[in-house]
C-alpha atoms as a printed R data frame, in Angstrom:
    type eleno elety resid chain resno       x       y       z
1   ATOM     1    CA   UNK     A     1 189.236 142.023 112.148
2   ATOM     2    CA   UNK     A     2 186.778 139.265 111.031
3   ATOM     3    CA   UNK     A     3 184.488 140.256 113.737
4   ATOM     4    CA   UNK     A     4 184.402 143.642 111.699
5   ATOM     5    CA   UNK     A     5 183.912 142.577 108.831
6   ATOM     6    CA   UNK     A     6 181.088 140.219 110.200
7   ATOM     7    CA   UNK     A     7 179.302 143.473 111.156
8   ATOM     8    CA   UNK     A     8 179.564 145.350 108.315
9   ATOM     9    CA   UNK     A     9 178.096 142.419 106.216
10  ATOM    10    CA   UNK     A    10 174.862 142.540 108.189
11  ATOM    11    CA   UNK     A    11 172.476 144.190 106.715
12  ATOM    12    CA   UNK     A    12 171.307 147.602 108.060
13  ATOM    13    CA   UNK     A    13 167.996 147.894 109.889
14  ATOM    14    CA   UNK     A    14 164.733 148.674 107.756
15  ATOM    15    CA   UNK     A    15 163.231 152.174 108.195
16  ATOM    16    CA   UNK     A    16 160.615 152.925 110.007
17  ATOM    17    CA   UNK     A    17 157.571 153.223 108.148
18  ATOM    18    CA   UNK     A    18 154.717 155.843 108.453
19  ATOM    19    CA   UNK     A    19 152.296 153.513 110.284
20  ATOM    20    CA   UNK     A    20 154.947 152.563 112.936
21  ATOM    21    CA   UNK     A    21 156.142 155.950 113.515
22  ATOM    22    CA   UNK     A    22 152.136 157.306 114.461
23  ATOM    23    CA   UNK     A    23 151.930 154.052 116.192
24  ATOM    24    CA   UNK     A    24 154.160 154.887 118.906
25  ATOM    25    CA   UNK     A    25 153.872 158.760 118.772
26  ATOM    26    CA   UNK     A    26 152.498 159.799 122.337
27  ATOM    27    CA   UNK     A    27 152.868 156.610 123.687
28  ATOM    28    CA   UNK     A    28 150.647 154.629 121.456
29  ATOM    29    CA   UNK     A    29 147.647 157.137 121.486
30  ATOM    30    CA   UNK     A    30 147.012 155.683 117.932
31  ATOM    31    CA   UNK     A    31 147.284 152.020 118.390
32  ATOM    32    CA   UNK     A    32 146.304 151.543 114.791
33  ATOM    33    CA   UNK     A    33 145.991 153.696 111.408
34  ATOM    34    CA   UNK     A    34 145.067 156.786 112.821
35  ATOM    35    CA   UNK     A    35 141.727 158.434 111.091
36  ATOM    36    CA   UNK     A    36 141.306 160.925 108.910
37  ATOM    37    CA   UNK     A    37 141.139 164.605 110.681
38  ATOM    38    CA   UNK     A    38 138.898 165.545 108.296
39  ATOM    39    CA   UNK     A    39 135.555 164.541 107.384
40  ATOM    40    CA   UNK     A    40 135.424 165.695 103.658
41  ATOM    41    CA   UNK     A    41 138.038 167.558 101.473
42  ATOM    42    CA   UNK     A    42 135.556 171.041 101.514
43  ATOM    43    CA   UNK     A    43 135.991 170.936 105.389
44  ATOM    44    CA   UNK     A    44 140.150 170.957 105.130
45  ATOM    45    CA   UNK     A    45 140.060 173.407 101.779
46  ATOM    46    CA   UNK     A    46 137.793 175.786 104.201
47  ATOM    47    CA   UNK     A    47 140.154 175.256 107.486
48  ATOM    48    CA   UNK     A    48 143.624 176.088 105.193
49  ATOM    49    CA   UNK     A    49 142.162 179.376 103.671
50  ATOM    50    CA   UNK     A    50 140.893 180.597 107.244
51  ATOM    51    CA   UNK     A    51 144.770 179.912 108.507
52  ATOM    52    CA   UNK     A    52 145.433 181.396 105.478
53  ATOM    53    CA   UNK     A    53 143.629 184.915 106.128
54  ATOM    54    CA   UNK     A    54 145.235 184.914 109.903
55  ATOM    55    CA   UNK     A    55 148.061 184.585 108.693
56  ATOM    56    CA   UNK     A    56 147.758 187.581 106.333
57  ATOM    57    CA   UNK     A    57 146.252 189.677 109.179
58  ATOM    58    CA   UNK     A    58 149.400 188.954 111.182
59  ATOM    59    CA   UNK     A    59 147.634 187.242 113.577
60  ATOM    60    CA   UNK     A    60 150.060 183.881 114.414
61  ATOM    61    CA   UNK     A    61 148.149 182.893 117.558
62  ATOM    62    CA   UNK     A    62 144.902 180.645 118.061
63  ATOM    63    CA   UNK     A    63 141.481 181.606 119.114
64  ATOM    64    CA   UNK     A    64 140.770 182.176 122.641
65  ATOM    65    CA   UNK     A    65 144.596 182.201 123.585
66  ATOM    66    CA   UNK     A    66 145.070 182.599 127.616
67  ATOM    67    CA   UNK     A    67 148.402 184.264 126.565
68  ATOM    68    CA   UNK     A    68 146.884 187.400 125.130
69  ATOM    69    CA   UNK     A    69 144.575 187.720 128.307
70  ATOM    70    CA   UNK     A    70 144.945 190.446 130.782
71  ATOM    71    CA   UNK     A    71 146.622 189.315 133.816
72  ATOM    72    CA   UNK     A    72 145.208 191.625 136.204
73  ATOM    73    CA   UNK     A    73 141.518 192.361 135.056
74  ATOM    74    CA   UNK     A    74 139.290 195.765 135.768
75  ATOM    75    CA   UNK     A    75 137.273 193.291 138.254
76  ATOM    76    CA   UNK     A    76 140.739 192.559 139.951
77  ATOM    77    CA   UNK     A    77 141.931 196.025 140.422
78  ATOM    78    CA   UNK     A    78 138.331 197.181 141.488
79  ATOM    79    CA   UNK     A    79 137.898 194.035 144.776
80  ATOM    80    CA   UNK     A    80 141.565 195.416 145.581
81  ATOM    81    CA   UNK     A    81 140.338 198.506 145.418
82  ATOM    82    CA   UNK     A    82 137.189 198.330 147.666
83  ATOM    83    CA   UNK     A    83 138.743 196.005 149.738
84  ATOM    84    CA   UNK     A    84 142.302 198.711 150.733
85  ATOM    85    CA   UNK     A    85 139.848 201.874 151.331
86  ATOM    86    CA   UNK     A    86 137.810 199.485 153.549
87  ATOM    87    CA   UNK     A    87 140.723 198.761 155.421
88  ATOM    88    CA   UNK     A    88 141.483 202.681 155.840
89  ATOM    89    CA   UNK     A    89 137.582 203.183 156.725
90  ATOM    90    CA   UNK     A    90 138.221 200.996 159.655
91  ATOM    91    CA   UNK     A    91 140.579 202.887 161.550
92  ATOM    92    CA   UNK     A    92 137.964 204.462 162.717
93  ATOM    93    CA   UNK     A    93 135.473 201.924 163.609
94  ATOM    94    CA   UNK     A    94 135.890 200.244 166.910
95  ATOM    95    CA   UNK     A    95 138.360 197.795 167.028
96  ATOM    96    CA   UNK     A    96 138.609 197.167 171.117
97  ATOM    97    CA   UNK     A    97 135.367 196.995 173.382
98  ATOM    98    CA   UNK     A    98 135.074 196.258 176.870
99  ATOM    99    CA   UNK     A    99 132.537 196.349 179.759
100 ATOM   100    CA   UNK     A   100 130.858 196.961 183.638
101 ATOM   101    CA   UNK     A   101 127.969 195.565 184.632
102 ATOM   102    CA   UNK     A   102 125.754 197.760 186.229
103 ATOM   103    CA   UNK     A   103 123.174 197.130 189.077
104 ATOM   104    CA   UNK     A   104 119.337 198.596 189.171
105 ATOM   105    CA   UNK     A   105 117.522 197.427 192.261
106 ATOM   106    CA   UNK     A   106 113.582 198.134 191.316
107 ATOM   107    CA   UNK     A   107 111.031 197.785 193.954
108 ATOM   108    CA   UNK     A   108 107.726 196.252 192.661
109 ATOM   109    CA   UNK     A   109 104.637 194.995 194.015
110 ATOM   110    CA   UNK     A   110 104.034 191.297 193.992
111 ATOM   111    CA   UNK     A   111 101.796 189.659 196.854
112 ATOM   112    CA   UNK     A   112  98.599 191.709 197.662
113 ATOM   113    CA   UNK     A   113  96.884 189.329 200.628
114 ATOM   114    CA   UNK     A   114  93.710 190.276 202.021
115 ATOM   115    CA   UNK     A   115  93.530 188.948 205.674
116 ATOM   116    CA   UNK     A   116  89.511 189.369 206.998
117 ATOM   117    CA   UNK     A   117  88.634 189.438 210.548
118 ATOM   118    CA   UNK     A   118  85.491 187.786 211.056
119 ATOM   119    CA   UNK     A   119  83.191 189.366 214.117
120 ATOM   120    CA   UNK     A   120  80.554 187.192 215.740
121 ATOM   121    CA   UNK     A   121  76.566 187.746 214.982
122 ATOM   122    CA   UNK     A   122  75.766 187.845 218.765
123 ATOM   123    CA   UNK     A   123  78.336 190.619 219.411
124 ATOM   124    CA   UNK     A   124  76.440 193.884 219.889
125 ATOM   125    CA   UNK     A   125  77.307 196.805 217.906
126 ATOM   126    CA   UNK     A   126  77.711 198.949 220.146
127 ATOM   127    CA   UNK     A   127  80.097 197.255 221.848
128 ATOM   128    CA   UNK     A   128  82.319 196.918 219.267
129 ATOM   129    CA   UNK     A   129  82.469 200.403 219.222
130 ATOM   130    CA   UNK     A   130  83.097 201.398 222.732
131 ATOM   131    CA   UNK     A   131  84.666 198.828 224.708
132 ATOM   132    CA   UNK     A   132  87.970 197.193 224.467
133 ATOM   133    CA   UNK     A   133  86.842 194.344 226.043
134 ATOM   134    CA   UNK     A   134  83.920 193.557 223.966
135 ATOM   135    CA   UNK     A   135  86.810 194.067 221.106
136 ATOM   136    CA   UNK     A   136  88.651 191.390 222.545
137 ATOM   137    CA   UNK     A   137  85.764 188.891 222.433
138 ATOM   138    CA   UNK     A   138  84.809 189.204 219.249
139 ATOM   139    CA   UNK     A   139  88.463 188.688 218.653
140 ATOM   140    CA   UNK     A   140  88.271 185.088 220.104
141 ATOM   141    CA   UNK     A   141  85.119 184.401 218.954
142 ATOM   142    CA   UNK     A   142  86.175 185.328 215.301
143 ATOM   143    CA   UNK     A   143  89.570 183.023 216.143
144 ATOM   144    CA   UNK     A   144  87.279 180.052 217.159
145 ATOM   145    CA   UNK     A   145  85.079 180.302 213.790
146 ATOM   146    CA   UNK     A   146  88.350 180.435 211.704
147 ATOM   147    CA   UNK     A   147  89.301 177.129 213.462
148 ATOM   148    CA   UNK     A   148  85.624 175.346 212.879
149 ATOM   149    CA   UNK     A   149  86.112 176.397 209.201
150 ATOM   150    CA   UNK     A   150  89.451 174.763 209.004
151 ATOM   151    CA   UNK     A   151  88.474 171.552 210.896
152 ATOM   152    CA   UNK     A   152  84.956 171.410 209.039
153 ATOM   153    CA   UNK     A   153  85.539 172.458 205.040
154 ATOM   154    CA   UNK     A   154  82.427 173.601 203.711
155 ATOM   155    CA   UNK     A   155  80.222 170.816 201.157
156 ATOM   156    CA   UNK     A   156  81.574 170.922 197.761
157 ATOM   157    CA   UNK     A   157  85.061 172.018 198.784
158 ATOM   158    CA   UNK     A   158  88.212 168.915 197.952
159 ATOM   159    CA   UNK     A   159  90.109 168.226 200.565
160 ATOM   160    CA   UNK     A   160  93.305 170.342 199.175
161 ATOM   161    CA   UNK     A   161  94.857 171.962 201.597
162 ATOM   162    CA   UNK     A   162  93.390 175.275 200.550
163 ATOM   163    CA   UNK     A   163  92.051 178.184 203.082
164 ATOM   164    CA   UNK     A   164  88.874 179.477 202.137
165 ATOM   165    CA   UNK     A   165  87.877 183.087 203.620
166 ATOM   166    CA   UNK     A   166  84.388 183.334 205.219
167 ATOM   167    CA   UNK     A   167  82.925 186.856 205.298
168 ATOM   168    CA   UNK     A   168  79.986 187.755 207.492
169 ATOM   169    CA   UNK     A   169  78.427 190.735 208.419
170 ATOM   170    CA   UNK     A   170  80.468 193.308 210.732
171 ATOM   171    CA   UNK     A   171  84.213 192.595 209.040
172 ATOM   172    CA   UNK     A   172  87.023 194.611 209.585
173 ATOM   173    CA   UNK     A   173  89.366 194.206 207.103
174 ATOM   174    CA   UNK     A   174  93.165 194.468 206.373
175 ATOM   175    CA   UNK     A   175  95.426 194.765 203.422
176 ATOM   176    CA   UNK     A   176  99.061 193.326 203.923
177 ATOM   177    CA   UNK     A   177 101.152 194.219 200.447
178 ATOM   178    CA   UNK     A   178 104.387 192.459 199.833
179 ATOM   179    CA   UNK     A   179 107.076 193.608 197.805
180 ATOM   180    CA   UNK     A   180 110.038 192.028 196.275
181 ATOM   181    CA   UNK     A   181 113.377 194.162 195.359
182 ATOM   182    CA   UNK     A   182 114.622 192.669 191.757
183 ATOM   183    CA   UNK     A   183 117.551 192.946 190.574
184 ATOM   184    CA   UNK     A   184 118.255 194.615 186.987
185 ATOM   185    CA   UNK     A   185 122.052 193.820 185.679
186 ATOM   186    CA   UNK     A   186 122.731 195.896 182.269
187 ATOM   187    CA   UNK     A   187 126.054 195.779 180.772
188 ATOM   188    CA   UNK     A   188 127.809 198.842 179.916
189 ATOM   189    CA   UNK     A   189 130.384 199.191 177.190
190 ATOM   190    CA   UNK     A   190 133.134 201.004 176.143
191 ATOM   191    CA   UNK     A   191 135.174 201.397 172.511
192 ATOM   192    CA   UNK     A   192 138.068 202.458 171.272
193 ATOM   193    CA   UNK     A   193 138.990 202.586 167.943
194 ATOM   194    CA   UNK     A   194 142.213 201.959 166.254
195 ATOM   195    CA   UNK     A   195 142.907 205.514 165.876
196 ATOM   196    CA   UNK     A   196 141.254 205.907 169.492
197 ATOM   197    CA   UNK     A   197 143.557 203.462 170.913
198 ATOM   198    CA   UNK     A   198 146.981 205.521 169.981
199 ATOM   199    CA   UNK     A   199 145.434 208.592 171.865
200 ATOM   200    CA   UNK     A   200 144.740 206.668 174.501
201 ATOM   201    CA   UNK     A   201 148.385 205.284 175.331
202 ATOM   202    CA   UNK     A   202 148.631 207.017 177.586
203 ATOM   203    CA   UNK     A   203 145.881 206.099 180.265
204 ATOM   204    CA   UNK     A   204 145.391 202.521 178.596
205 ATOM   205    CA   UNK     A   205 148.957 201.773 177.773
206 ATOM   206    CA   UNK     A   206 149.696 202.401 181.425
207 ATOM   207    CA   UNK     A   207 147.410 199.421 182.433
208 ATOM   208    CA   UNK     A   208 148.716 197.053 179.631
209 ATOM   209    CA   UNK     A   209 152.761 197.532 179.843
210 ATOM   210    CA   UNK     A   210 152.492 197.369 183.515
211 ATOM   211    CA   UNK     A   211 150.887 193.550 182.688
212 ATOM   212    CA   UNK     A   212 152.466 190.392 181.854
213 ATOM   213    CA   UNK     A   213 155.101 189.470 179.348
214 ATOM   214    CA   UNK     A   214 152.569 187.898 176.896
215 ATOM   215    CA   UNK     A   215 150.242 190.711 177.206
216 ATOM   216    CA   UNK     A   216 152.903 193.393 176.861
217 ATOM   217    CA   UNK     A   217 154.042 191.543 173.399
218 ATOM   218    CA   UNK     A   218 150.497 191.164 172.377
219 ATOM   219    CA   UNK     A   219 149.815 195.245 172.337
220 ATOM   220    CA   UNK     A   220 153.055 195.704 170.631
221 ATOM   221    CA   UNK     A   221 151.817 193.392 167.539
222 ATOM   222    CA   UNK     A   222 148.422 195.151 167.388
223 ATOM   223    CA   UNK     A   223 150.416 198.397 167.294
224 ATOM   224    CA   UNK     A   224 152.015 197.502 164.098
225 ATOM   225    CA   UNK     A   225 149.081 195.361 163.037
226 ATOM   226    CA   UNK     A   226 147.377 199.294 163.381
227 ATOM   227    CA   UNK     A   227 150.318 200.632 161.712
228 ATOM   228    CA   UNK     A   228 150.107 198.365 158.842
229 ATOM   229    CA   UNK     A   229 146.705 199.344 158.009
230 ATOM   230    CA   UNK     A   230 148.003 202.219 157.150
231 ATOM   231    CA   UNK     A   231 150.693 201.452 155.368
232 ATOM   232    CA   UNK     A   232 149.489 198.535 152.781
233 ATOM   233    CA   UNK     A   233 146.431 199.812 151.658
234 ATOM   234    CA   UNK     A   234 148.127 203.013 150.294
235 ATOM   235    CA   UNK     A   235 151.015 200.570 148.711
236 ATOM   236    CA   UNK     A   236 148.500 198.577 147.285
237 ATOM   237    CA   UNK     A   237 146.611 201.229 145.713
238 ATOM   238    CA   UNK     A   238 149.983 202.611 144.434
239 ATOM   239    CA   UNK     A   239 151.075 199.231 143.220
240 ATOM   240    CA   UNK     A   240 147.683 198.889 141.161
241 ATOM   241    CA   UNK     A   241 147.230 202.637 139.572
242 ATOM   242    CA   UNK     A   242 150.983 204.077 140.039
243 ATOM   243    CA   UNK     A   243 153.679 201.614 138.579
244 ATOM   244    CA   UNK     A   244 155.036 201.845 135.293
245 ATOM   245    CA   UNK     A   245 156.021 199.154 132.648
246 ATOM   246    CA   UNK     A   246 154.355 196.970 130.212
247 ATOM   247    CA   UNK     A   247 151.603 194.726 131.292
248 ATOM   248    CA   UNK     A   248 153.564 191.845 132.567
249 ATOM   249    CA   UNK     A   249 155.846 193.686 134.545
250 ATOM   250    CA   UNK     A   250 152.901 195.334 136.264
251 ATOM   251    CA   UNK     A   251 151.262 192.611 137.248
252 ATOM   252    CA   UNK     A   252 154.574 190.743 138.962
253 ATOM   253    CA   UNK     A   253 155.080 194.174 140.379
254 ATOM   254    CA   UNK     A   254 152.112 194.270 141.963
255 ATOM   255    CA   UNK     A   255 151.990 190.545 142.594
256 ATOM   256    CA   UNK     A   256 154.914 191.104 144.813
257 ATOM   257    CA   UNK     A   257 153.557 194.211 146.738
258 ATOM   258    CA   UNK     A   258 150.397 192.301 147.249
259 ATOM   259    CA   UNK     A   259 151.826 189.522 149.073
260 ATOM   260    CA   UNK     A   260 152.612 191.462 152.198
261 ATOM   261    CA   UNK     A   261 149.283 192.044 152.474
262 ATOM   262    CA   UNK     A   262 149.506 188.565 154.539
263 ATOM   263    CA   UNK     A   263 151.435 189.802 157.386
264 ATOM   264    CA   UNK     A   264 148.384 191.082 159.342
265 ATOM   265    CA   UNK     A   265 146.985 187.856 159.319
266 ATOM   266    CA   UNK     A   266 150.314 186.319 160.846
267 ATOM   267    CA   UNK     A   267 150.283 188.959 163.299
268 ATOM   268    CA   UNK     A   268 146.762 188.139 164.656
269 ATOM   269    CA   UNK     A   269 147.288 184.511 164.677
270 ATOM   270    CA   UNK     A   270 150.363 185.020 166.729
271 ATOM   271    CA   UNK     A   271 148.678 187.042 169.181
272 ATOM   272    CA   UNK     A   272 145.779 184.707 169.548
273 ATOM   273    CA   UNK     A   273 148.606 181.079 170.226
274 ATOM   274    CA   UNK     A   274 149.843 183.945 172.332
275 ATOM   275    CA   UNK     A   275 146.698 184.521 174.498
276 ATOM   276    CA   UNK     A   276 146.507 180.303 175.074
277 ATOM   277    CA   UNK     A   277 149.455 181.136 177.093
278 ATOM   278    CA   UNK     A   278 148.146 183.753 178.936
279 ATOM   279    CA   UNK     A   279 149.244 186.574 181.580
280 ATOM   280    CA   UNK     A   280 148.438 188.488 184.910
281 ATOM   281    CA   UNK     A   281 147.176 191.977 184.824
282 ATOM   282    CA   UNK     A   282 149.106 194.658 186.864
283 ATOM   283    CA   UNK     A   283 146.246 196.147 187.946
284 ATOM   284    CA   UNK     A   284 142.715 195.029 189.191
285 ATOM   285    CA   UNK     A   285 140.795 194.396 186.402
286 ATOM   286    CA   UNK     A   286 137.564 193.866 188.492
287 ATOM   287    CA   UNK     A   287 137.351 197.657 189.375
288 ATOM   288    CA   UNK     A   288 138.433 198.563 185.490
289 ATOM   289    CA   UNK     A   289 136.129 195.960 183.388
290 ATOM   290    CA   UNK     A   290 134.380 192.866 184.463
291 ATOM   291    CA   UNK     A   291 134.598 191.411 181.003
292 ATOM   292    CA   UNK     A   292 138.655 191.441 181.428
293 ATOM   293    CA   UNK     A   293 138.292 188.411 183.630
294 ATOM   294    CA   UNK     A   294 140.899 187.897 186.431
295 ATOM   295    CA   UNK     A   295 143.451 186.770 184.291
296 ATOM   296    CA   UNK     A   296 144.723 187.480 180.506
297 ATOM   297    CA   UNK     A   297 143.850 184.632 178.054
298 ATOM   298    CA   UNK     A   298 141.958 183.697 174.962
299 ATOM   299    CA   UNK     A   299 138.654 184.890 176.074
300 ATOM   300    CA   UNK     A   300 139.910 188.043 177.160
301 ATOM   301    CA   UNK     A   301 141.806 188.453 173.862
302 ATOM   302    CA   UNK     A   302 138.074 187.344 171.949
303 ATOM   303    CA   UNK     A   303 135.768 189.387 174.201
304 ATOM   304    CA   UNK     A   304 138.250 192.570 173.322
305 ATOM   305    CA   UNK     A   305 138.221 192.538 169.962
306 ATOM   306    CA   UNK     A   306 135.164 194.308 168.010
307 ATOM   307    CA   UNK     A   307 133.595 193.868 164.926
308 ATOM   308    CA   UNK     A   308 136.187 196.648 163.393
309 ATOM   309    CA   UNK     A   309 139.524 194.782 163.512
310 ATOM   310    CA   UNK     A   310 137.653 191.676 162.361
311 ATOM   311    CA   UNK     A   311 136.529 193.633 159.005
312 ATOM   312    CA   UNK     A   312 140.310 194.764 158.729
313 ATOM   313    CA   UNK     A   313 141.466 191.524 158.718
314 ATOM   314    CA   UNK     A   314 138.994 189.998 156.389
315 ATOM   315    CA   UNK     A   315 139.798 193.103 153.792
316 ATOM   316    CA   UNK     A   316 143.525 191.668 154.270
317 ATOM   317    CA   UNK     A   317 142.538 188.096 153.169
318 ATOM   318    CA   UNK     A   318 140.945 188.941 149.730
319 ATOM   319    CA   UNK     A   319 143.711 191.397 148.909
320 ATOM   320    CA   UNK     A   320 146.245 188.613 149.629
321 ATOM   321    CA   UNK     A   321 143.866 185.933 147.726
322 ATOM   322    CA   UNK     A   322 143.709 188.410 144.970
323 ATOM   323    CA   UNK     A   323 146.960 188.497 144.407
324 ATOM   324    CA   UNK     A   324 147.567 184.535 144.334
325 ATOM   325    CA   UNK     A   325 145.481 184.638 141.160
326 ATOM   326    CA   UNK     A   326 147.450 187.247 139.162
């Protein structure tokens, strides 16, 4: 009981004044006295009557409030826009390529030698015309000059191991012409596109599914990859023109349908960890296309794809990014 009465004889704390209560508000952002917010009387008199006016108006929210901005802009819906009807575009743009090379042999000229047979001055001419044996001599003699030439180079010629051709009157002469066969290698390609490639199950599909494991799952993701690019661009486009609702509702609406616009991308990177792993073809890919390779794997997966499935999956990407920002 005394202890009681002890306490209530103490006096009670003092209240907190004004200073000590800005002091500490927000962790001591005013460590002192805090200033003045305004610089003159006019400045606050003008500041209440334009508060005053707003609030007259009806207008209860600030200046350049984020929460009166539109969540999903005219430049938004139009990159969504582009970006879905590019996707439909590309069905049918190539999406698969593949190639032969091809051979040309071409026979051209290269070496055109010109070999001279030199007679000698004291055959007679008429000789040379009638009698094989004469024919023979100036044969030898012409041999024997080619061999004092060689041994002997004429003045002014370096000692380079070249052959110099001495002509004299009474030459018969000979042409040789050799020819080289060169060989031209031109690569020949074939497409399909995506709508291509479903028309072509049947000759294609045969090669494929009669493949590996790997390679057998990897055509059944780019089938619904394909199938996909039909189907989410025409959500999309639904999801930005066709729902109903206020503002807000709309835009998590289509927030929402937007988001599945990043299952393509999971697809392809599942088929390319898929390719590291590789496969064996059931048939013999040199005969079909050289650019196959002689086994499935992640060139053969690159070197198949065109430039159309790439532009597919890119439209994907800034749908999907679009939507983060809504």
């Amino acid at each position: 009981m005394a202890a009681e009465e002890d306490k209530s004889k103490k006096p009670s704390a003092e209240p907190v004044s004004e200073a000590q209560r800005f002091r500490y508000i927000g962790f001591e952002v005013f460590p002192g006295k805090p200033k003045d917010h305004f610089k003159s009387e006019a400045e606050r008199d003008e500041l209440v009557k334009s508060v005053q006016a707003k609030r007259e108006k009806g207008d209860l929210l600030r200046e350049q409030c984020t929460l009166m901005e539109e969540r999903v802009s005219f430049a938004d819906r139009l990159v969504m826009t582009v970006a879905s009807v590019l996707i439909l575009v590309t069905l049918f743009l190539p999406w698969y390529a593949a190639y032969n090379e091809i051979v040309e042999e071409n026979v051209e000229p290269e070496v055109t030698e010109q070999v001279a047979v030199v007679a000698d001055s004291l055959a007679d001419s008429t000789v040379l015309a009638g009698t094989a044996d004469s024919l023979a001599a100036v044969e030898d003699s012409a041999a024997a000059a080619a061999v004092e030439g060689a041994a002997a180079p004429p003045a002014g010629t370096p000692e380079t191991g070249q052959q110099t051709a001495v002509t004299r009157t009474g030459v018969s002469e000979e042409l040789i012409h050799g020819y080289v066969a060169k060989k031209k290698i031109h690569k020949e390609y074939s497409r399909l596109s995506a709508i291509g490639s479903f028309i072509a199950l049947g000759s294609v599909g045969s090669y494929v599914f009669s493949s590996g494991g790997i390679l057998v799952i990897t055509a059944i993701l780019f089938l619904i990859y394909t199938l996909l690019c039909v189907g989410l661009p025409v959500y999309t486009l639904y999801g930005i023109y066709g729902t109903k609702g206020d503002a807000d509702s709309r835009a998590l609406k289509l927030k929402k349908m937007v988001r599945l616009n990043w299952v393509p991308l999971i697809l392809f990177v599942l088929a390319l960890v898929l390719s590291f792993v590789g496969a064996e073809y059931g048939f013999d890919s040199a005969e079909t296309f050289v650019s196959l390779g002689k086994s499935y794997g992640p060139g053969a997966f690159l070197g198949a794809l065109s430039w159309g499935i790439i532009l597919s999956l890119s439209a994907f990407i800034l749908v999907a990014v679009k939507g983060i920002e809504i």
